[in-house]
Amino acid sequence: MELNDLAQRRGEWLRGTGAESDIVLSSRIRLARNLVQFPFINRADDTVRAEIERTVRSQLTDVSLGGPRTYLEVDHLERLDRQFLVERQLISRELADSHGARAVYFTDEENVSLMVNEEDHLRMQVFHSGFDLDACWQQISRLDDQLEDCLPFSYSQELGYLTACPTNAGTGIRVSVLLHLPGLVMTGEVKKVFTALQKINLAVRGLYGEGTQAMGDFYQISNQITLGKAEEKLIRSIKDVVPNIIAYERRVRKALVEENRAAIHDKIARAYGTLRSAQAISSQETMDLLSSVRMGVNLGFIDDLPLATVNELFLQIQPAHLQKLRKTVLDSGDRNAARAAYLRRRLTDASSASDTTLG
Amino acid sequence: MKCDRCPKVATFHITDIEKGKPTELHLCEECAQKFKYTSLSPQAPSAPAQEAGMSEGELEQLERLVCPTCKLGFREFRAQGRLGCADCYTAFRDELLPLLENIHGEVQHVGKAPRRAPQDSRRRQDLIRLRSEMKSAISEELYERAAEIRDQIQQLERELQGESQG
Ligand SMILES: [Zn+2]
Ligand SMILES: [Zn+2]
């Protein structure tokens, strides 16, 4: 698939379907693996990195990723293209900014991606829209088995899969869910959630893995511990806690509407209005306003906008996506104008399209 | 050296992992004792207290610790937070176990394992060692030697590959 074709598409994690998808955008599991015959990336010079990449590429022809796939040599990509893949969560920022031979495989559906020469030789991840960690685990464990048939992994009986950083040793698993929590953020309750999660060794990050100051009220919750507990147990620790957070967010939203219906409606209507009429807008402001709009759709204050469109906009207003869609390189000032124009068009189209279907 | 927490002299040197990156703490005896009972890392608050404090002499010994396979020094690991090869886990075992226990609360893997027996680790070490020998042979322009080593590497790789498919 051509990279430019991707810009028009939504990708698995923004599909907006699946269980609890009003609050849980997506579920993801990644596994870290290293090949026995090579040093870790830290001690691999560019020659060795190239050899690792070749070894993986030669063995991967027989491996099924569950659909047609694209293979990209990340070191041969332009900076904009690398940024674009980071925004889509197909590669990590670390892989984008690293050096030497490195690559990514991903399926057309963008539900499976496999990074070569990231922090570990192999980083594979599986996404599912909504709250569905079991499906992620079944799929990624199967992929892991297939890879292991042709690529011997570093493993010890004592410490499990051996990874470049001891924080990933053992299972090498990172289980995460991406949650939209505008109600908990608005009421300040979100801090209590974080404290409770940290007590049970779960981590909280923003959408693109930045600090806890999350853009658009999106939070990723993931496990910290990888050693000494079986994968299913680590998955269960997330599976058990997420329904509580969902219930908490719903409760807070309900209370907000009951106590301050007019104020909430006003906030949402203003956010929607600004997005439909602004002439220049930053990605930070857009994310914040889209967050209110997304909640407005879920609460029924906005009825002419599909949730899937809102999800898609969160991605398409990101700097690299915007430039891909405009097919031109833009500086930050131009991007703000282009972003506003894009939002005006998409949000007007969306509401007039749904008017016609309703009309 | 001054204690990180108070004006007294630091006699304990502790490695802690925060956000996956080891950091060094230099503490006086009193602060080190306190440190052992209060976990610092917000990443693993329920994990048992730190690796015990170390004296200057023990620390010096630690500085000389090097992985025989990839030649990474323990000191470099502490600076970068990344190990150099799978054998570093063996070479730095005594130092890593308290660290792993602090991060994960456990030091014995449970869960998925490769379906076949673990690879012969000596051959794996040989491979990594041979690669670095080949590199130095080339840089010294000993091309015949380099070719010999290359053949050995290919032989070993075939063996490992054969096992992995068998
Ligand atoms: Zn002190
Ligand atoms: Zn090593």
Short mmCIF file of C-alpha atoms and ligand atoms in Angstrom, two decimals:
data_model
loop_
_atom_site.label_atom_id
_atom_site.label_comp_id
_atom_site.label_asym_id
_atom_site.label_seq_id
_atom_site.Cartn_x
_atom_site.Cartn_y
_atom_site.Cartn_z
CA MET A 1 0.00 0.00 0.00
CA GLU A 2 1.19 3.52 -0.75
CA LEU A 3 1.90 5.63 2.30
CA ASN A 4 -0.13 8.50 0.86
CA ASP A 5 -3.23 6.31 0.57
CA LEU A 6 -3.09 5.70 4.30
CA ALA A 7 -3.76 9.34 5.10
CA GLN A 8 -7.37 8.96 3.92
CA ARG A 9 -7.93 5.90 6.07
CA ARG A 10 -8.93 5.52 9.66
CA GLY A 11 -6.87 2.59 10.90
CA GLU A 12 -7.97 -0.05 13.38
CA TRP A 13 -7.50 1.92 16.58
CA LEU A 14 -9.78 4.75 15.44
CA ARG A 15 -12.48 2.62 13.86
CA GLY A 16 -14.76 3.57 16.75
CA THR A 17 -16.41 0.17 17.04
CA GLY A 18 -16.21 -2.66 19.53
CA ALA A 19 -17.09 -2.99 23.18
CA GLU A 20 -17.36 0.23 25.22
CA SER A 21 -16.02 2.22 22.28
CA ASP A 22 -17.55 5.47 23.54
CA ILE A 23 -14.84 5.46 26.22
CA VAL A 24 -12.31 2.81 25.19
CA LEU A 25 -10.86 3.78 21.81
CA SER A 26 -8.61 0.81 21.43
CA SER A 27 -6.86 -2.12 23.06
CA ARG A 28 -3.28 -2.97 22.28
CA ILE A 29 -0.72 -5.62 23.22
CA ARG A 30 2.93 -5.52 22.28
CA LEU A 31 5.70 -8.08 22.75
CA ALA A 32 9.45 -7.41 22.84
CA ARG A 33 11.75 -10.11 21.46
CA ASN A 34 15.46 -10.38 20.60
CA LEU A 35 17.26 -12.78 18.28
CA VAL A 36 19.80 -15.08 19.96
CA GLN A 37 22.59 -14.64 17.45
CA PHE A 38 22.93 -10.85 17.70
CA PRO A 39 23.87 -8.38 20.44
CA PHE A 40 21.10 -6.02 21.57
CA ILE A 41 20.61 -2.82 19.56
CA ASN A 42 22.70 -0.83 22.04
CA ARG A 43 25.81 -2.86 21.02
CA ALA A 44 24.86 -3.34 17.37
CA ASP A 45 26.68 -1.04 14.95
CA ASP A 46 25.13 -0.17 11.59
CA THR A 47 26.55 -3.33 9.94
CA VAL A 48 25.00 -5.60 12.56
CA ARG A 49 21.73 -3.66 12.44
CA ALA A 50 21.60 -4.18 8.68
CA GLU A 51 22.25 -7.87 9.22
CA ILE A 52 19.43 -8.13 11.78
CA GLU A 53 17.06 -6.38 9.40
CA ARG A 54 18.06 -8.74 6.54
CA THR A 55 17.67 -11.81 8.74
CA VAL A 56 14.18 -10.80 9.84
CA ARG A 57 13.13 -9.81 6.32
CA SER A 58 14.32 -13.12 4.84
CA GLN A 59 12.45 -15.16 7.45
CA LEU A 60 9.27 -13.17 7.44
CA THR A 61 8.10 -14.13 3.96
CA ASP A 62 6.42 -17.27 5.33
CA VAL A 63 4.86 -15.56 8.33
CA SER A 64 1.24 -14.54 8.07
CA LEU A 65 0.40 -11.23 9.70
CA GLY A 66 -3.27 -11.92 9.06
CA GLY A 67 -3.72 -10.03 5.80
CA PRO A 68 -1.89 -8.12 3.09
CA ARG A 69 0.99 -6.13 4.50
CA THR A 70 3.34 -3.29 3.79
CA TYR A 71 7.03 -3.38 4.51
CA LEU A 72 8.90 -0.11 4.93
CA GLU A 73 12.59 0.51 5.51
CA VAL A 74 12.23 3.32 7.99
CA ASP A 75 15.81 4.56 7.45
CA HIS A 76 14.91 5.30 3.82
CA LEU A 77 11.86 7.39 4.69
CA GLU A 78 11.59 11.17 4.79
CA ARG A 79 11.18 12.76 8.20
CA LEU A 80 7.57 13.69 7.40
CA ASP A 81 6.72 10.08 6.52
CA ARG A 82 8.30 8.83 9.74
CA GLN A 83 6.30 11.38 11.74
CA PHE A 84 3.19 10.29 9.85
CA LEU A 85 3.71 6.66 10.93
CA VAL A 86 4.27 7.78 14.53
CA GLU A 87 0.97 9.66 14.50
CA ARG A 88 -0.77 6.50 13.26
CA GLN A 89 0.92 4.51 16.07
CA LEU A 90 2.42 2.13 13.50
CA ILE A 91 5.92 2.97 14.72
CA SER A 92 7.27 4.47 17.92
CA ARG A 93 9.03 7.80 18.16
CA GLU A 94 12.14 5.87 19.18
CA LEU A 95 12.12 3.92 15.89
CA ALA A 96 11.48 7.13 13.93
CA ASP A 97 14.41 8.98 15.52
CA SER A 98 16.91 6.10 15.74
CA HIS A 99 19.69 5.42 13.19
CA GLY A 100 20.83 2.59 10.96
CA ALA A 101 18.80 -0.12 9.25
CA ARG A 102 15.33 -0.43 10.72
CA ALA A 103 11.95 -1.37 9.41
CA VAL A 104 8.26 -1.79 10.02
CA TYR A 105 5.72 -4.31 8.73
CA PHE A 106 2.05 -3.59 9.08
CA THR A 107 -1.17 -5.01 7.73
CA ASP A 108 -3.49 -2.99 5.48
CA GLU A 109 -6.00 -2.93 8.31
CA GLU A 110 -3.26 -1.46 10.53
CA ASN A 111 -4.18 -3.88 13.31
CA VAL A 112 -0.76 -5.59 13.33
CA SER A 113 2.63 -3.91 13.21
CA LEU A 114 6.10 -5.31 13.67
CA MET A 115 9.06 -3.01 14.24
CA VAL A 116 12.59 -4.21 13.52
CA ASN A 117 15.55 -2.68 15.39
CA GLU A 118 13.62 -0.56 17.84
CA GLU A 119 14.83 -0.78 21.46
CA ASP A 120 14.69 -4.55 20.95
CA HIS A 121 15.28 -6.46 17.71
CA LEU A 122 11.56 -7.09 17.39
CA ARG A 123 8.62 -5.18 18.75
CA MET A 124 5.30 -6.57 17.56
CA GLN A 125 1.93 -5.08 18.40
CA VAL A 126 -1.70 -5.91 17.77
CA PHE A 127 -4.55 -3.38 18.00
CA HIS A 128 -8.27 -3.88 18.32
CA SER A 129 -10.88 -1.19 18.27
CA GLY A 130 -12.79 -0.89 21.57
CA PHE A 131 -12.17 -2.97 24.70
CA ASP A 132 -10.97 -6.37 23.49
CA LEU A 133 -7.68 -7.45 25.03
CA ASP A 134 -8.42 -11.17 24.64
CA ALA A 135 -8.58 -10.85 20.87
CA CYS A 136 -5.28 -8.91 20.92
CA TRP A 137 -3.59 -11.61 22.98
CA GLN A 138 -4.83 -14.52 20.86
CA GLN A 139 -3.62 -12.83 17.71
CA ILE A 140 -0.25 -11.66 18.98
CA SER A 141 0.56 -14.94 20.69
CA ARG A 142 -0.10 -16.75 17.41
CA LEU A 143 2.14 -14.30 15.57
CA ASP A 144 4.83 -14.78 18.23
CA ASP A 145 4.65 -18.59 17.74
CA GLN A 146 5.02 -18.21 13.99
CA LEU A 147 8.01 -15.89 14.35
CA GLU A 148 9.64 -18.17 16.87
CA ASP A 149 9.43 -21.04 14.38
CA CYS A 150 11.87 -19.27 12.11
CA LEU A 151 13.70 -16.81 14.37
CA PRO A 152 15.28 -18.14 17.62
CA PHE A 153 14.62 -15.71 20.51
CA SER A 154 16.81 -14.97 23.52
CA TYR A 155 15.21 -16.66 26.49
CA SER A 156 16.27 -17.97 29.89
CA GLN A 157 14.27 -20.25 32.15
CA GLU A 158 14.90 -17.91 35.03
CA LEU A 159 14.27 -14.50 33.47
CA GLY A 160 12.11 -15.37 30.47
CA TYR A 161 12.49 -13.39 27.25
CA LEU A 162 15.62 -11.27 27.60
CA THR A 163 15.17 -7.65 26.61
CA ALA A 164 17.48 -4.67 26.19
CA CYS A 165 15.93 -2.94 29.20
CA PRO A 166 15.36 -4.97 32.39
CA THR A 167 11.97 -3.27 32.78
CA ASN A 168 10.64 -5.47 29.93
CA ALA A 169 12.29 -8.79 30.84
CA GLY A 170 10.22 -11.93 31.40
CA THR A 171 7.12 -11.80 29.26
CA GLY A 172 8.19 -8.70 27.30
CA ILE A 173 4.52 -7.76 27.25
CA ARG A 174 2.91 -4.34 27.36
CA VAL A 175 -0.87 -4.45 27.62
CA SER A 176 -2.61 -1.14 27.13
CA VAL A 177 -5.98 0.45 26.58
CA LEU A 178 -6.58 3.96 25.24
CA LEU A 179 -9.34 5.73 27.17
CA HIS A 180 -11.18 8.99 26.55
CA LEU A 181 -11.87 10.54 29.96
CA PRO A 182 -13.17 14.11 29.51
CA GLY A 183 -15.59 13.89 32.44
CA LEU A 184 -12.94 12.77 34.90
CA VAL A 185 -10.57 15.47 33.64
CA MET A 186 -13.20 18.21 33.85
CA THR A 187 -14.06 17.34 37.45
CA GLY A 188 -10.46 16.75 38.52
CA GLU A 189 -11.38 13.20 39.56
CA VAL A 190 -8.83 11.81 37.13
CA LYS A 191 -6.01 12.36 39.65
CA LYS A 192 -7.66 9.92 42.05
CA VAL A 193 -7.81 7.35 39.28
CA PHE A 194 -4.09 7.77 38.56
CA THR A 195 -3.13 7.40 42.20
CA ALA A 196 -5.20 4.24 42.49
CA LEU A 197 -3.68 2.81 39.30
CA GLN A 198 -0.14 3.53 40.41
CA LYS A 199 -0.79 1.67 43.64
CA ILE A 200 -1.51 -1.47 41.65
CA ASN A 201 1.55 -0.97 39.40
CA LEU A 202 -0.23 0.30 36.32
CA ALA A 203 1.13 3.22 34.32
CA VAL A 204 -0.78 6.14 32.81
CA ARG A 205 0.44 8.01 29.75
CA GLY A 206 -0.95 10.43 27.18
CA LEU A 207 -1.99 9.44 23.67
CA TYR A 208 1.46 9.56 22.13
CA GLY A 209 3.21 8.28 25.22
CA GLU A 210 4.11 11.76 26.46
CA GLY A 211 3.87 12.66 30.15
CA THR A 212 0.65 12.62 32.09
CA GLN A 213 -0.54 15.92 30.56
CA ALA A 214 -2.64 14.21 27.92
CA MET A 215 -3.91 15.90 24.78
CA GLY A 216 -7.60 15.57 24.09
CA ASP A 217 -8.23 13.86 27.44
CA PHE A 218 -6.87 10.57 26.08
CA TYR A 219 -5.05 8.31 28.48
CA GLN A 220 -3.25 5.02 27.95
CA ILE A 221 -3.27 2.63 30.85
CA SER A 222 -0.70 -0.14 30.79
CA ASN A 223 1.14 -2.67 32.94
CA GLN A 224 4.57 -1.89 34.41
CA ILE A 225 5.44 -5.36 35.61
CA THR A 226 6.53 -7.89 33.00
CA LEU A 227 8.39 -10.52 35.06
CA GLY A 228 7.03 -13.16 37.41
CA LYS A 229 3.41 -13.08 36.26
CA ALA A 230 1.96 -14.94 33.30
CA GLU A 231 0.67 -12.93 30.35
CA GLU A 232 -2.95 -13.85 31.08
CA LYS A 233 -2.56 -12.59 34.63
CA LEU A 234 -1.05 -9.29 33.50
CA ILE A 235 -3.85 -8.89 30.95
CA ARG A 236 -6.40 -9.63 33.65
CA SER A 237 -4.97 -6.87 35.88
CA ILE A 238 -5.89 -4.35 33.17
CA LYS A 239 -9.15 -6.09 32.25
CA ASP A 240 -10.32 -5.97 35.85
CA VAL A 241 -9.63 -2.29 36.39
CA VAL A 242 -10.87 -0.77 33.11
CA PRO A 243 -14.61 -1.43 33.72
CA ASN A 244 -14.30 0.51 36.99
CA ILE A 245 -12.80 3.49 35.18
CA ILE A 246 -15.49 3.30 32.49
CA ALA A 247 -18.20 3.23 35.17
CA TYR A 248 -16.55 6.15 36.98
CA GLU A 249 -16.36 8.24 33.79
CA ARG A 250 -20.03 7.48 33.00
CA ARG A 251 -21.09 8.36 36.54
CA VAL A 252 -19.22 11.67 36.42
CA ARG A 253 -20.73 12.55 33.02
CA LYS A 254 -24.21 11.77 34.28
CA ALA A 255 -23.69 13.95 37.36
CA LEU A 256 -22.31 16.78 35.23
CA VAL A 257 -25.38 16.72 33.01
CA GLU A 258 -27.79 16.45 35.92
CA GLU A 259 -26.22 19.27 37.90
CA ASN A 260 -25.06 21.62 35.14
CA ARG A 261 -26.92 20.68 32.00
CA ALA A 262 -26.92 24.19 30.55
CA ALA A 263 -23.23 24.81 31.28
CA ILE A 264 -22.14 21.49 29.78
CA HIS A 265 -24.31 21.99 26.71
CA ASP A 266 -22.85 25.47 26.29
CA LYS A 267 -19.27 24.22 26.55
CA ILE A 268 -19.90 21.52 23.95
CA ALA A 269 -21.79 23.83 21.57
CA ARG A 270 -19.03 26.44 21.77
CA ALA A 271 -16.36 23.83 21.09
CA TYR A 272 -18.29 22.58 18.06
CA GLY A 273 -18.89 26.15 16.88
CA THR A 274 -15.22 27.10 17.19
CA LEU A 275 -14.10 24.04 15.25
CA ARG A 276 -16.58 24.84 12.48
CA SER A 277 -15.64 28.49 12.17
CA ALA A 278 -12.03 29.06 13.29
CA GLN A 279 -9.63 30.50 10.70
CA ALA A 280 -6.42 29.27 12.37
CA ILE A 281 -6.11 26.70 15.14
CA SER A 282 -3.28 24.78 16.85
CA SER A 283 -3.35 21.01 17.24
CA GLN A 284 -3.47 21.35 21.04
CA GLU A 285 -6.58 23.55 20.93
CA THR A 286 -8.17 21.31 18.32
CA MET A 287 -7.60 18.21 20.45
CA ASP A 288 -9.14 19.91 23.49
CA LEU A 289 -12.20 21.09 21.56
CA LEU A 290 -12.62 17.78 19.75
CA SER A 291 -12.59 16.13 23.16
CA SER A 292 -15.63 18.20 24.21
CA VAL A 293 -17.31 17.48 20.87
CA ARG A 294 -16.67 13.76 21.26
CA MET A 295 -18.27 13.81 24.69
CA GLY A 296 -21.13 15.89 23.20
CA VAL A 297 -21.79 13.19 20.60
CA ASN A 298 -21.78 10.48 23.28
CA LEU A 299 -24.15 12.49 25.51
CA GLY A 300 -26.51 13.26 22.63
CA PHE A 301 -25.93 17.03 22.62
CA ILE A 302 -24.60 16.74 19.08
CA ASP A 303 -26.68 14.51 16.82
CA ASP A 304 -25.46 15.40 13.33
CA LEU A 305 -21.91 14.04 13.64
CA PRO A 306 -20.85 10.37 13.55
CA LEU A 307 -18.46 9.32 16.33
CA ALA A 308 -16.19 7.70 13.73
CA THR A 309 -15.69 11.09 12.05
CA VAL A 310 -14.64 12.68 15.35
CA ASN A 311 -12.18 9.83 15.98
CA GLU A 312 -10.74 10.26 12.52
CA LEU A 313 -10.30 14.02 13.00
CA PHE A 314 -8.13 13.49 16.09
CA LEU A 315 -5.63 11.83 13.77
CA GLN A 316 -6.03 13.90 10.65
CA ILE A 317 -5.39 17.23 12.33
CA GLN A 318 -1.93 16.03 13.50
CA PRO A 319 0.92 17.92 11.78
CA ALA A 320 2.20 15.16 9.47
CA HIS A 321 -1.30 14.00 8.52
CA LEU A 322 -2.37 17.51 7.66
CA GLN A 323 0.62 17.92 5.38
CA LYS A 324 0.00 14.53 3.75
CA LEU A 325 -3.64 15.42 3.12
CA ARG A 326 -2.64 18.80 1.65
CA LYS A 327 0.19 17.09 -0.26
CA THR A 328 2.56 19.88 0.70
CA VAL A 329 5.03 20.83 3.41
CA LEU A 330 3.62 23.52 5.70
CA ASP A 331 5.22 25.57 8.47
CA SER A 332 3.43 25.80 11.79
CA GLY A 333 1.54 29.03 10.97
CA ASP A 334 0.35 27.64 7.64
CA ARG A 335 -0.59 24.42 9.35
CA ASN A 336 -2.89 26.25 11.76
CA ALA A 337 -4.73 27.88 8.84
CA ALA A 338 -4.83 24.60 6.88
CA ARG A 339 -6.08 22.74 9.96
CA ALA A 340 -8.91 25.25 10.46
CA ALA A 341 -9.90 25.02 6.78
CA TYR A 342 -9.86 21.24 6.92
CA LEU A 343 -12.01 21.18 10.07
CA ARG A 344 -14.53 23.64 8.58
CA ARG A 345 -14.89 21.48 5.49
CA ARG A 346 -15.12 18.15 7.32
CA LEU A 347 -17.53 19.34 9.98
CA THR A 348 -19.81 21.15 7.54
CA ASP A 349 -19.82 18.16 5.18
CA ALA A 350 -20.56 15.78 8.01
CA SER A 351 -23.52 17.73 9.36
CA SER A 352 -25.03 18.53 5.94
CA ALA A 353 -24.60 14.88 4.86
CA SER A 354 -26.45 13.66 7.91
CA ASP A 355 -29.13 16.38 7.43
CA THR A 356 -29.88 14.92 4.02
CA THR A 357 -30.11 11.39 5.32
CA LEU A 358 -32.39 12.51 8.13
CA GLY A 359 -34.34 14.95 5.93
CA MET B 1 30.88 13.27 48.03
CA LYS B 2 27.85 14.91 49.65
CA CYS B 3 24.63 13.05 50.49
CA ASP B 4 21.80 13.72 48.00
CA ARG B 5 19.32 14.24 50.83
CA CYS B 6 21.25 16.11 53.54
CA PRO B 7 24.60 17.91 54.02
CA LYS B 8 26.40 14.83 55.43
CA VAL B 9 29.00 12.76 53.56
CA ALA B 10 27.62 10.08 51.26
CA THR B 11 28.88 6.58 51.97
CA PHE B 12 26.15 4.58 50.23
CA HIS B 13 25.74 4.44 46.48
CA ILE B 14 22.50 3.01 45.22
CA THR B 15 21.21 2.25 41.76
CA ASP B 16 17.53 2.82 41.26
CA ILE B 17 15.46 2.42 38.12
CA GLU B 18 13.06 5.16 37.24
CA LYS B 19 11.11 5.20 33.99
CA GLY B 20 13.29 2.36 32.77
CA LYS B 21 16.48 4.35 33.26
CA PRO B 22 18.83 3.57 36.12
CA THR B 23 19.71 6.54 38.27
CA GLU B 24 22.36 6.74 40.93
CA LEU B 25 21.74 7.90 44.44
CA HIS B 26 24.47 8.91 46.86
CA LEU B 27 23.33 8.84 50.46
CA CYS B 28 24.71 9.07 53.98
CA GLU B 29 24.12 6.11 56.28
CA GLU B 30 21.07 7.62 57.92
CA CYS B 31 19.35 8.57 54.67
CA ALA B 32 20.23 5.19 53.17
CA GLN B 33 18.46 3.46 56.05
CA LYS B 34 15.38 5.62 55.50
CA PHE B 35 15.58 4.93 51.80
CA LYS B 36 15.46 1.18 52.34
CA TYR B 37 12.09 1.46 54.02
CA THR B 38 10.44 3.96 51.76
CA SER B 39 10.30 3.02 48.13
CA LEU B 40 11.31 5.95 45.98
CA SER B 41 10.19 4.82 42.59
CA PRO B 42 6.57 5.72 41.85
CA GLN B 43 6.78 3.05 39.14
CA ALA B 44 6.86 0.22 41.63
CA PRO B 45 5.58 1.51 44.94
CA SER B 46 4.74 -1.89 46.38
CA ALA B 47 8.08 -3.44 45.45
CA PRO B 48 10.38 -4.26 48.35
CA ALA B 49 12.93 -1.65 49.29
CA GLN B 50 16.08 -0.98 47.31
CA GLU B 51 19.20 -2.86 46.61
CA ALA B 52 21.32 -2.50 49.74
CA GLY B 53 23.64 0.48 49.91
CA MET B 54 27.21 -0.08 48.80
CA SER B 55 30.53 1.06 50.15
CA GLU B 56 33.13 2.90 48.03
CA GLY B 57 35.17 -0.30 47.67
CA GLU B 58 32.23 -2.36 46.48
CA LEU B 59 31.34 0.38 44.06
CA GLU B 60 34.83 0.39 42.57
CA GLN B 61 34.55 -3.34 41.98
CA LEU B 62 31.26 -2.77 40.24
CA GLU B 63 32.86 -0.23 37.93
CA ARG B 64 35.24 -2.90 36.64
CA LEU B 65 32.45 -5.33 35.82
CA VAL B 66 32.28 -6.05 32.07
CA CYS B 67 30.15 -8.51 30.04
CA PRO B 68 32.59 -10.98 28.42
CA THR B 69 30.39 -11.43 25.36
CA CYS B 70 29.55 -7.89 24.26
CA LYS B 71 32.11 -5.97 26.38
CA LEU B 72 29.51 -3.64 27.87
CA GLY B 73 30.59 -2.32 31.27
CA PHE B 74 28.10 -2.28 34.11
CA ARG B 75 28.86 1.40 34.46
CA GLU B 76 27.74 2.01 30.87
CA PHE B 77 24.56 0.08 31.54
CA ARG B 78 23.84 2.33 34.46
CA ALA B 79 24.39 5.42 32.33
CA GLN B 80 22.26 4.23 29.39
CA GLY B 81 19.73 1.93 31.00
CA ARG B 82 20.14 -0.61 28.19
CA LEU B 83 21.97 -3.94 28.27
CA GLY B 84 24.32 -4.96 25.45
CA CYS B 85 23.37 -8.59 24.88
CA ALA B 86 21.49 -11.51 26.41
CA ASP B 87 24.64 -12.61 28.28
CA CYS B 88 24.75 -9.33 30.19
CA TYR B 89 21.95 -10.85 32.28
CA THR B 90 24.42 -13.56 33.35
CA ALA B 91 27.46 -11.29 33.65
CA PHE B 92 25.62 -8.72 35.81
CA ARG B 93 23.33 -11.23 37.50
CA ASP B 94 24.15 -10.26 41.09
CA GLU B 95 23.63 -6.59 40.34
CA LEU B 96 20.54 -7.06 38.18
CA LEU B 97 18.55 -9.34 40.46
CA PRO B 98 17.91 -6.69 43.14
CA LEU B 99 17.05 -4.24 40.37
CA LEU B 100 14.62 -6.71 38.75
CA GLU B 101 13.08 -7.43 42.11
CA ASN B 102 12.58 -3.73 42.68
CA ILE B 103 10.92 -3.24 39.29
CA HIS B 104 8.81 -6.38 39.09
CA GLY B 105 8.61 -7.68 42.65
CA GLU B 106 9.65 -11.10 41.32
CA VAL B 107 12.79 -12.65 39.84
CA GLN B 108 11.44 -15.87 38.33
CA HIS B 109 9.73 -15.85 34.95
CA VAL B 110 6.23 -17.29 34.72
CA GLY B 111 4.34 -17.47 31.45
CA LYS B 112 5.02 -18.13 27.83
CA ALA B 113 8.19 -20.01 26.84
CA PRO B 114 9.57 -20.91 23.42
CA ARG B 115 8.05 -24.20 22.36
CA ARG B 116 11.43 -25.82 21.86
CA ALA B 117 14.36 -26.16 24.27
CA PRO B 118 16.35 -22.98 24.94
CA GLN B 119 19.23 -22.53 22.52
CA ASP B 120 22.74 -23.58 23.40
CA SER B 121 23.88 -20.39 25.06
CA ARG B 122 27.58 -21.13 24.56
CA ARG B 123 27.14 -21.18 20.80
CA ARG B 124 25.20 -17.97 20.97
CA GLN B 125 28.07 -16.37 22.91
CA ASP B 126 30.50 -17.72 20.32
CA LEU B 127 28.54 -16.05 17.56
CA ILE B 128 28.61 -12.65 19.18
CA ARG B 129 32.31 -13.03 20.02
CA LEU B 130 33.16 -14.15 16.47
CA ARG B 131 31.38 -11.17 14.99
CA SER B 132 33.48 -8.77 17.01
CA GLU B 133 36.64 -10.74 16.12
CA MET B 134 35.76 -10.55 12.45
CA LYS B 135 35.35 -6.83 12.73
CA SER B 136 38.78 -6.35 14.26
CA ALA B 137 40.36 -8.72 11.73
CA ILE B 138 38.95 -6.58 8.94
CA SER B 139 40.10 -3.35 10.53
CA GLU B 140 43.60 -4.87 10.85
CA GLU B 141 43.36 -5.93 7.19
CA LEU B 142 43.76 -9.63 8.08
CA TYR B 143 41.37 -10.66 5.34
CA GLU B 144 42.18 -14.37 5.30
CA ARG B 145 41.54 -14.56 9.02
CA ALA B 146 38.32 -12.59 8.56
CA ALA B 147 37.15 -15.03 5.89
CA GLU B 148 37.85 -17.97 8.21
CA ILE B 149 35.85 -16.34 10.96
CA ARG B 150 33.03 -15.60 8.51
CA ASP B 151 32.84 -19.30 7.61
CA GLN B 152 32.67 -20.22 11.29
CA ILE B 153 29.86 -17.70 11.80
CA GLN B 154 27.89 -19.10 8.88
CA GLN B 155 28.37 -22.65 10.16
CA LEU B 156 27.11 -21.67 13.61
CA GLU B 157 24.17 -19.76 12.16
CA ARG B 158 23.17 -22.80 10.10
CA GLU B 159 23.25 -24.93 13.24
CA LEU B 160 21.13 -22.50 15.23
CA GLN B 161 18.72 -22.06 12.34
CA GLY B 162 18.49 -25.85 11.89
CA GLU B 163 17.59 -26.27 15.53
CA SER B 164 15.03 -23.56 15.40
CA GLN B 165 13.30 -25.22 12.48
CA GLY B 166 13.61 -28.73 13.92
ZN ZN C 1 21.90 12.13 54.24
ZN ZN C 2 26.64 -8.43 27.08
#
